[in-house]
Amino acid sequence: MGRCHANAFRSVGGLFDLPFLPTPVMLADATDEIARRGAQSLGFNTSSGDWRDVINNPDVEIVSITAPNIFHEAMALEAIAAGKTVYCEKPLSVTAASALIMTEAAEAANAVTLVGFNFLRNPMVQLAQTMIQSGDIGEVTGFRARHAENYMADPLVAHSFRTDVEGGGALADIGSHIISMLRFLLGPIVEVNAISKTIHPLRPAKTDSAERLPVLVDDMTHALVTLKSGAMGSLEANWAATARTMDLSFEITGTKGAIAFTQERMNELMLYRNTGTSASGFTRIETGPQHPPYGQFCPAPGHHLGFNDLKVIEVAELIQAHAGSKTGFPDFREALEVQKVVEAMQSSNKSREWVSI
Amino acid sequence: MGRCHANAFRSVGGLFDLPFLPTPVMLADATDEIARRGAQSLGFNTSSGDWRDVINNPDVEIVSITAPNIFHEAMALEAIAAGKTVYCEKPLSVTAASALIMTEAAEAANAVTLVGFNFLRNPMVQLAQTMIQSGDIGEVTGFRARHAENYMADPLVAHSFRTDVEGGGALADIGSHIISMLRFLLGPIVEVNAISKTIHPLRPAKTDSAERLPVLVDDMTHALVTLKSGAMGSLEANWAATARTMDLSFEITGTKGAIAFTQERMNELMLYRNTGTSASGFTRIETGPQHPPYGQFCPAPGHHLGFNDLKVIEVAELIQAHAGSKTGFPDFREALEVQKVVEAMQSSNKSREWVSI
Amino acid sequence: MGRCHANAFRSVGGLFDLPFLPTPVMLADATDEIARRGAQSLGFNTSSGDWRDVINNPDVEIVSITAPNIFHEAMALEAIAAGKTVYCEKPLSVTAASALIMTEAAEAANAVTLVGFNFLRNPMVQLAQTMIQSGDIGEVTGFRARHAENYMADPLVAHSFRTDVEGGGALADIGSHIISMLRFLLGPIVEVNAISKTIHPLRPAKTDSAERLPVLVDDMTHALVTLKSGAMGSLEANWAATARTMDLSFEITGTKGAIAFTQERMNELMLYRNTGTSASGFTRIETGPQHPPYGQFCPAPGHHLGFNDLKVIEVAELIQAHAGSKTGFPDFREALEVQKVVEAMQSSNKSREWVSI
Amino acid sequence: MGRCHANAFRSVGGLFDLPFLPTPVMLADATDEIARRGAQSLGFNTSSGDWRDVINNPDVEIVSITAPNIFHEAMALEAIAAGKTVYCEKPLSVTAASALIMTEAAEAANAVTLVGFNFLRNPMVQLAQTMIQSGDIGEVTGFRARHAENYMADPLVAHSFRTDVEGGGALADIGSHIISMLRFLLGPIVEVNAISKTIHPLRPAKTDSAERLPVLVDDMTHALVTLKSGAMGSLEANWAATARTMDLSFEITGTKGAIAFTQERMNELMLYRNTGTSASGFTRIETGPQHPPYGQFCPAPGHHLGFNDLKVIEVAELIQAHAGSKTGFPDFREALEVQKVVEAMQSSNKSREWVSI
């Protein structure tokens, strides 16, 4: 993810008209040596084995945090204290309590913050939001939403920071994406009822190790969800979904139509509008220059975007927010709200009851 | 639905090799006159305004019940008492208690029974069951299932037997289909947690009437479901799904693959098997003579089945069951189990708690 | 196909409101014994090993010809002479010259005729024609069309009437379907340029025989086609298309939109209309009661049609034509025009030149 | 396209492990001023209104030609003479004769050349080639291929270099892409038969001008094509295809299977293998790390590539070719072969005869 950030910073200047062009200053990693090699590979001039060196570097204006979740709070708090703009990967932290501390610190310092819910950057997702808000599908009544991948489907995938309790399991790791998507499209979530399952209860201690250690987080969670708007539906987070590589998907139904999307076909949005004619049906809208900011990547239709392009859009937004020409979204506050929903689902799974947010 | 049954009986003989050919004997309807016209149109020789006349007719061997749900119990009990084979539309009755009485009566009399969960007849659904049972997708871990249609999406659709409390709402009317499908494919359901919503709380008293009466049943239900096998997932029933005409659909994930289906493309089954090669992916299996009983309809591939063909298959099964050459499925006992799940979901929606079946 | 006709006649009365109900009178086949068994199985009262007995039977009003192509002319001419309505399978005959004789005889006798281009009966194809004729996609500029199946893909499929020169190969057997479709949707074809290939030049003399005989007809033909309207495009007929079971498909482009269809998803029509908005795209129209005559099969949406239903619609049209309440289409004249195009393509393949029709 | 090249050069270093990292040296454009602004925007240190300054610049090792086709020959010849590696946009030149001069000059000088048929860079296209060559679909028998876009569908799109006779129309502009694709996948083309049409015979002299000038090039061409391998099929080039943004597509049939692809879903390849089981069907293969060079962009599945990523892959290939670690493909020789096919089709359209290449 660090490499992905670096590449996005490198590419953004050729694609977007920005108030300034970012230049890579300093890269930190676990050791001096790892950091030195990373800096060389990614075009940074200086590096360090101590992340505080980045934050204390007066040439650094924007701190990008792609370390494991457990480090997010400490790094963000120091960066905020040093007056930096903070660009943090999701989830914001390991608990909502920690995320709240980070959010309050950022707001007290008036810091610019941005959290990497990159899937929201897709022009097709932006279009979905616009259509919903403008009433194209009427009043939203229900939905089904899902983030399913298969990267933990193999029981021989070993333990890592993802399977630590701090990692939070499938729900925190990718459930947070689909929760942020629902909030972005449909507004606040007020109540949840969730059930989780650890499909593979033992995993190798390390890759290729014969030792097996218990898994304490979920591989799959299904939840019922009610929204402030009155709509309701279901949500799934699943990192052991054998057949799926990136089924971040939703179908949202309203009184006049419906919208459906999957990241597995990220350049398409399916729209149904009840025209009352013999020609109603789902329309496959294909991304193009009429859907900003697609036009930054190509002036002509048919030149589809890829995943890395979403990260470039995110970095463009970050730079504009840093320059004050745009409010960054999703900021720490929004990421905190997502984290609260994750925790409510974890809590519901334990209590077997509905939990309010 | 009465017409649909009659047409299936009429067609079945030209398509299936059966132990005997059914002939239409007597048709009953609400009045003598309606019954007389129906009989003429559908090729019955005799008719009556009293359904007991059908049951008491010694030439009648099979009684087909397509009346509103509220009449199922009385009709079935009398038909069973008269020694008839009983073919009943779903849901079996208006309550699980009533369905239990019917089931026990049928079993005590050793009556042949069949309930019209016609979607199970699809060769693609049969193939899905075979694949799951033979381990093609490994151990099933999770699923998402849905029956969504739009026939009640318009708030001006008036009250009818469907919106009576006895009708049972979307959950009983079409949720029963997807519940029967889940049981058919994955086995018993042990626990549910459901939430329902009446999207249009007022409907016209009658078609085109200005009078509005409250709706006491659900338009949409979402439920969490756990299975005896240990798998879990979610289920939706929705008869106000604006964009959907027949989204009876499921995606079932196992440790080695997945299977997906929607009745909106009823001649296709999507199968994913993790081959570990560069060519893994969902395979679109198209129905053909290799998938019985497709070959009864056409010996060549590419000649797709339609909905009415499913009803013909069901009637062929009924005739074989009546002749003793096959056990009818789903019988009253199975339909009772489906009804229990429907009631458990209704109960959970009220109590806001998990309910065991 | 004889069985398919018989079943359609059997079913049609329960589905369509017709001026009269057909009853099976007499069935002929190659021998008395085969005919007797067929009659029993399909519900005919009488049978014969001589097809002339059917034609001379005064109770017979409609003669249905499903014999090999080589017999069509003789049977049709006698039936016309006997004053019968003639329902003939496609292609109309083995040459355009023969088809012309049949057509002129039918027209001289004012006989009602109908030819079994059943794919035209699909409500989605009817909708496509309506949309094109009403200008929904503007002026048609080009198209791609195809009928590809795999029933001859295996080189061990033996010789049969299909591989006789009189059978005409893939082009005559299924190319005739897509030619009739193009004419139905877009009007007359004026010029063609075709190339054919015999993919498997030797086939077993009979099933399981070790003897190999040369194949003198095409397995695959590709053609350029220009229309009277000025539009142009390409067409393929292929009965050795390994991956296809019924890809009777077309994409028709106009100045304002496009229409696409494949029989492999026969309940869907894809429509693109250039709306000039951010929501343009192909709309997947699903067949329903708003698309006649779907409503004859089910009053509700979502209950898809199957192949055999197309044959029922065809028979309904036949009965209405026989009763004089509708002009039958496609009649012998139209089938003759299709045959001329087939022959022009065969001729072009030999001469390697453009051939006018 | 100049900007697209520059961005690819900028991004490639962060994604690929290359023998050296390219740095932007000098940018030329029509005038000093335009060039100066372009250089600033794209990160070049120097610029010029005279393209010869780039070629004569001793710091320049690779010359990237994105000027209109009419300039390709002169620029390439001078660059080759100056000992540079030449990276040229397609089509290689305005005639095959010109392309031949360029090719012979490059080969005489042993120059490294690469032509921008970027669609070949797609991992899914590479996979298709591998599968075909390894016999996964058996012996190829036929195909259908197409490149259809809608950028000239509006008759008010004005004349430009594209509509000049030198531009070559739809056939040269995008037909060249699908021809290069066919050659890449299936080998040499030996004979063609084509028909072209100018759908909009008059276009504005300039954007928003009322003056109309005749269009002398094709908007749409359909062609029959035979291959050296013996396979045959059809091809379409169409830049007025109302409903299509990037339907660079093919379906290739072999004796054991088939492969289908469209650039409109560039992260998917459809593969059919006749397994002889009840589970045969088209498999939707989704691009991932198992399909090089996807892994350069992301180590995990599900992170789809976009169009611009194809250009990055192309530039990586260019740099490797320049460094001698790989032979560049497609080079001028290959682009010449494509151009010959384009000209043969143009010639066939005029003569109305088959034309050999």
PDB file of C-alpha atoms in Angstrom, chain B residues 67-209:
ATOM      1  CA  ALA B  67     -57.797 -21.802  -4.139  1.00  0.00           C
ATOM      2  CA  PRO B  68     -56.699 -19.009  -1.745  1.00  0.00           C
ATOM      3  CA  ASN B  69     -54.563 -20.225   1.154  1.00  0.00           C
ATOM      4  CA  ILE B  70     -57.377 -19.926   3.654  1.00  0.00           C
ATOM      5  CA  PHE B  71     -59.208 -22.837   1.992  1.00  0.00           C
ATOM      6  CA  HIS B  72     -56.250 -25.213   1.719  1.00  0.00           C
ATOM      7  CA  GLU B  73     -56.758 -26.993   5.013  1.00  0.00           C
ATOM      8  CA  ALA B  74     -60.439 -27.801   4.639  1.00  0.00           C
ATOM      9  CA  MET B  75     -60.054 -28.909   1.027  1.00  0.00           C
ATOM     10  CA  ALA B  76     -56.987 -31.018   1.690  1.00  0.00           C
ATOM     11  CA  LEU B  77     -58.476 -32.724   4.742  1.00  0.00           C
ATOM     12  CA  GLU B  78     -61.593 -33.728   2.872  1.00  0.00           C
ATOM     13  CA  ALA B  79     -59.624 -34.886  -0.135  1.00  0.00           C
ATOM     14  CA  ILE B  80     -57.360 -36.962   2.053  1.00  0.00           C
ATOM     15  CA  ALA B  81     -60.366 -38.423   3.835  1.00  0.00           C
ATOM     16  CA  ALA B  82     -61.774 -39.354   0.428  1.00  0.00           C
ATOM     17  CA  GLY B  83     -58.567 -41.190  -0.423  1.00  0.00           C
ATOM     18  CA  LYS B  84     -57.382 -38.792  -3.085  1.00  0.00           C
ATOM     19  CA  THR B  85     -53.886 -37.732  -4.021  1.00  0.00           C
ATOM     20  CA  VAL B  86     -53.558 -34.042  -3.153  1.00  0.00           C
ATOM     21  CA  TYR B  87     -51.637 -31.498  -5.209  1.00  0.00           C
ATOM     22  CA  CYS B  88     -51.648 -28.195  -3.341  1.00  0.00           C
ATOM     23  CA  GLU B  89     -50.294 -24.773  -4.182  1.00  0.00           C
ATOM     24  CA  LYS B  90     -47.859 -23.129  -1.810  1.00  0.00           C
ATOM     25  CA  PRO B  91     -47.802 -21.992   0.921  1.00  0.00           C
ATOM     26  CA  LEU B  92     -49.376 -25.112   2.344  1.00  0.00           C
ATOM     27  CA  SER B  93     -51.656 -23.188   4.688  1.00  0.00           C
ATOM     28  CA  VAL B  94     -52.051 -19.954   6.614  1.00  0.00           C
ATOM     29  CA  THR B  95     -50.249 -21.108   9.768  1.00  0.00           C
ATOM     30  CA  ALA B  96     -47.770 -23.788  10.647  1.00  0.00           C
ATOM     31  CA  ALA B  97     -50.336 -25.206  13.056  1.00  0.00           C
ATOM     32  CA  SER B  98     -52.764 -25.665  10.212  1.00  0.00           C
ATOM     33  CA  ALA B  99     -50.049 -27.106   7.995  1.00  0.00           C
ATOM     34  CA  LEU B 100     -49.225 -29.582  10.749  1.00  0.00           C
ATOM     35  CA  ILE B 101     -52.832 -30.800  10.894  1.00  0.00           C
ATOM     36  CA  MET B 102     -52.785 -31.285   7.111  1.00  0.00           C
ATOM     37  CA  THR B 103     -49.455 -33.088   7.229  1.00  0.00           C
ATOM     38  CA  GLU B 104     -50.490 -35.440  10.009  1.00  0.00           C
ATOM     39  CA  ALA B 105     -53.755 -36.238   8.272  1.00  0.00           C
ATOM     40  CA  ALA B 106     -51.914 -37.006   5.034  1.00  0.00           C
ATOM     41  CA  GLU B 107     -49.390 -39.200   6.767  1.00  0.00           C
ATOM     42  CA  ALA B 108     -52.027 -41.027   8.778  1.00  0.00           C
ATOM     43  CA  ALA B 109     -53.921 -41.771   5.576  1.00  0.00           C
ATOM     44  CA  ASN B 110     -50.761 -42.579   3.664  1.00  0.00           C
ATOM     45  CA  ALA B 111     -51.909 -40.068   1.070  1.00  0.00           C
ATOM     46  CA  VAL B 112     -49.699 -38.989  -1.794  1.00  0.00           C
ATOM     47  CA  THR B 113     -49.166 -35.226  -1.548  1.00  0.00           C
ATOM     48  CA  LEU B 114     -47.262 -32.666  -3.543  1.00  0.00           C
ATOM     49  CA  VAL B 115     -46.855 -28.938  -2.983  1.00  0.00           C
ATOM     50  CA  GLY B 116     -46.217 -26.495  -5.834  1.00  0.00           C
ATOM     51  CA  PHE B 117     -42.738 -25.192  -5.125  1.00  0.00           C
ATOM     52  CA  ASN B 118     -42.236 -25.249  -8.886  1.00  0.00           C
ATOM     53  CA  PHE B 119     -38.851 -23.503  -8.986  1.00  0.00           C
ATOM     54  CA  LEU B 120     -37.223 -26.636  -7.562  1.00  0.00           C
ATOM     55  CA  ARG B 121     -38.118 -28.439 -10.826  1.00  0.00           C
ATOM     56  CA  ASN B 122     -35.595 -26.481 -12.869  1.00  0.00           C
ATOM     57  CA  PRO B 123     -32.859 -28.786 -14.234  1.00  0.00           C
ATOM     58  CA  MET B 124     -30.353 -26.078 -13.268  1.00  0.00           C
ATOM     59  CA  VAL B 125     -31.532 -26.182  -9.659  1.00  0.00           C
ATOM     60  CA  GLN B 126     -31.374 -29.960  -9.686  1.00  0.00           C
ATOM     61  CA  LEU B 127     -27.835 -29.686 -11.025  1.00  0.00           C
ATOM     62  CA  ALA B 128     -26.944 -27.239  -8.252  1.00  0.00           C
ATOM     63  CA  GLN B 129     -28.179 -29.705  -5.655  1.00  0.00           C
ATOM     64  CA  THR B 130     -26.244 -32.561  -7.234  1.00  0.00           C
ATOM     65  CA  MET B 131     -23.067 -30.517  -7.344  1.00  0.00           C
ATOM     66  CA  ILE B 132     -23.378 -29.362  -3.767  1.00  0.00           C
ATOM     67  CA  GLN B 133     -24.111 -32.848  -2.489  1.00  0.00           C
ATOM     68  CA  SER B 134     -21.237 -34.373  -4.423  1.00  0.00           C
ATOM     69  CA  GLY B 135     -18.813 -31.879  -2.901  1.00  0.00           C
ATOM     70  CA  ASP B 136     -18.024 -29.937  -6.061  1.00  0.00           C
ATOM     71  CA  ILE B 137     -17.820 -26.696  -4.103  1.00  0.00           C
ATOM     72  CA  GLY B 138     -16.426 -28.259  -0.922  1.00  0.00           C
ATOM     73  CA  GLU B 139     -18.015 -27.641   2.436  1.00  0.00           C
ATOM     74  CA  VAL B 140     -20.644 -24.912   2.215  1.00  0.00           C
ATOM     75  CA  THR B 141     -19.733 -21.946   4.414  1.00  0.00           C
ATOM     76  CA  GLY B 142     -22.168 -19.185   3.536  1.00  0.00           C
ATOM     77  CA  PHE B 143     -24.850 -17.945   1.209  1.00  0.00           C
ATOM     78  CA  ARG B 144     -26.999 -15.072   0.143  1.00  0.00           C
ATOM     79  CA  ALA B 145     -30.502 -15.786  -1.087  1.00  0.00           C
ATOM     80  CA  ARG B 146     -33.405 -13.717  -2.278  1.00  0.00           C
ATOM     81  CA  HIS B 147     -36.813 -13.760  -3.826  1.00  0.00           C
ATOM     82  CA  ALA B 148     -37.599 -10.291  -5.125  1.00  0.00           C
ATOM     83  CA  GLU B 149     -40.400  -9.288  -7.459  1.00  0.00           C
ATOM     84  CA  ASN B 150     -42.154  -6.030  -8.215  1.00  0.00           C
ATOM     85  CA  TYR B 151     -45.798  -6.973  -8.388  1.00  0.00           C
ATOM     86  CA  MET B 152     -46.649  -4.994  -5.233  1.00  0.00           C
ATOM     87  CA  ALA B 153     -44.192  -2.140  -5.857  1.00  0.00           C
ATOM     88  CA  ASP B 154     -46.925   0.220  -6.947  1.00  0.00           C
ATOM     89  CA  PRO B 155     -48.741   1.632  -3.891  1.00  0.00           C
ATOM     90  CA  LEU B 156     -51.922   1.688  -5.974  1.00  0.00           C
ATOM     91  CA  VAL B 157     -52.008  -2.087  -6.189  1.00  0.00           C
ATOM     92  CA  ALA B 158     -55.086  -2.806  -4.075  1.00  0.00           C
ATOM     93  CA  HIS B 159     -55.661  -5.126  -1.167  1.00  0.00           C
ATOM     94  CA  SER B 160     -56.308  -8.768  -2.012  1.00  0.00           C
ATOM     95  CA  PHE B 161     -56.001 -12.125  -0.318  1.00  0.00           C
ATOM     96  CA  ARG B 162     -52.253 -11.590  -0.514  1.00  0.00           C
ATOM     97  CA  THR B 163     -52.333  -8.626   1.849  1.00  0.00           C
ATOM     98  CA  ASP B 164     -54.636 -10.312   4.363  1.00  0.00           C
ATOM     99  CA  VAL B 165     -52.916 -11.444   7.498  1.00  0.00           C
ATOM    100  CA  GLU B 166     -53.768 -14.960   6.320  1.00  0.00           C
ATOM    101  CA  GLY B 167     -51.990 -14.247   3.056  1.00  0.00           C
ATOM    102  CA  GLY B 168     -48.875 -13.603   5.033  1.00  0.00           C
ATOM    103  CA  GLY B 169     -47.221 -10.858   3.032  1.00  0.00           C
ATOM    104  CA  ALA B 170     -44.091 -11.051   0.919  1.00  0.00           C
ATOM    105  CA  LEU B 171     -42.457 -13.444   3.338  1.00  0.00           C
ATOM    106  CA  ALA B 172     -45.169 -16.100   3.115  1.00  0.00           C
ATOM    107  CA  ASP B 173     -46.002 -15.521  -0.533  1.00  0.00           C
ATOM    108  CA  ILE B 174     -42.545 -15.595  -2.100  1.00  0.00           C
ATOM    109  CA  GLY B 175     -40.198 -15.907   0.854  1.00  0.00           C
ATOM    110  CA  SER B 176     -41.551 -19.458   1.097  1.00  0.00           C
ATOM    111  CA  HIS B 177     -40.065 -20.153  -2.351  1.00  0.00           C
ATOM    112  CA  ILE B 178     -36.561 -19.124  -1.422  1.00  0.00           C
ATOM    113  CA  ILE B 179     -36.811 -20.891   1.934  1.00  0.00           C
ATOM    114  CA  SER B 180     -37.808 -24.106   0.172  1.00  0.00           C
ATOM    115  CA  MET B 181     -34.916 -23.591  -2.226  1.00  0.00           C
ATOM    116  CA  LEU B 182     -32.412 -23.184   0.621  1.00  0.00           C
ATOM    117  CA  ARG B 183     -33.690 -26.296   2.348  1.00  0.00           C
ATOM    118  CA  PHE B 184     -33.577 -28.222  -0.920  1.00  0.00           C
ATOM    119  CA  LEU B 185     -29.982 -27.217  -1.584  1.00  0.00           C
ATOM    120  CA  LEU B 186     -28.484 -26.898   1.879  1.00  0.00           C
ATOM    121  CA  GLY B 187     -30.656 -28.775   4.388  1.00  0.00           C
ATOM    122  CA  PRO B 188     -32.448 -27.713   7.569  1.00  0.00           C
ATOM    123  CA  ILE B 189     -32.551 -24.153   8.910  1.00  0.00           C
ATOM    124  CA  VAL B 190     -32.074 -23.969  12.656  1.00  0.00           C
ATOM    125  CA  GLU B 191     -32.233 -20.319  13.615  1.00  0.00           C
ATOM    126  CA  VAL B 192     -33.382 -17.034  12.114  1.00  0.00           C
ATOM    127  CA  ASN B 193     -33.323 -13.351  12.904  1.00  0.00           C
ATOM    128  CA  ALA B 194     -35.553 -11.195  10.751  1.00  0.00           C
ATOM    129  CA  ILE B 195     -36.714  -7.654  10.212  1.00  0.00           C
ATOM    130  CA  SER B 196     -39.713  -6.734   8.109  1.00  0.00           C
ATOM    131  CA  LYS B 197     -41.033  -3.533   6.638  1.00  0.00           C
ATOM    132  CA  THR B 198     -44.317  -2.456   5.157  1.00  0.00           C
ATOM    133  CA  ILE B 199     -43.134  -0.125   2.428  1.00  0.00           C
ATOM    134  CA  HIS B 200     -46.623   0.998   1.458  1.00  0.00           C
ATOM    135  CA  PRO B 201     -48.636   1.102   4.700  1.00  0.00           C
ATOM    136  CA  LEU B 202     -51.897   2.045   2.974  1.00  0.00           C
ATOM    137  CA  ARG B 203     -53.391   0.484  -0.120  1.00  0.00           C
ATOM    138  CA  PRO B 204     -56.689   0.979  -1.960  1.00  0.00           C
ATOM    139  CA  ALA B 205     -59.506  -1.116  -0.504  1.00  0.00           C
ATOM    140  CA  LYS B 206     -60.201  -2.334  -4.041  1.00  0.00           C
ATOM    141  CA  THR B 207     -58.719  -1.637  -7.426  1.00  0.00           C
ATOM    142  CA  ASP B 208     -59.399   1.981  -8.413  1.00  0.00           C
ATOM    143  CA  SER B 209     -61.052   2.683  -5.086  1.00  0.00           C
TER     144      SER B 209
END
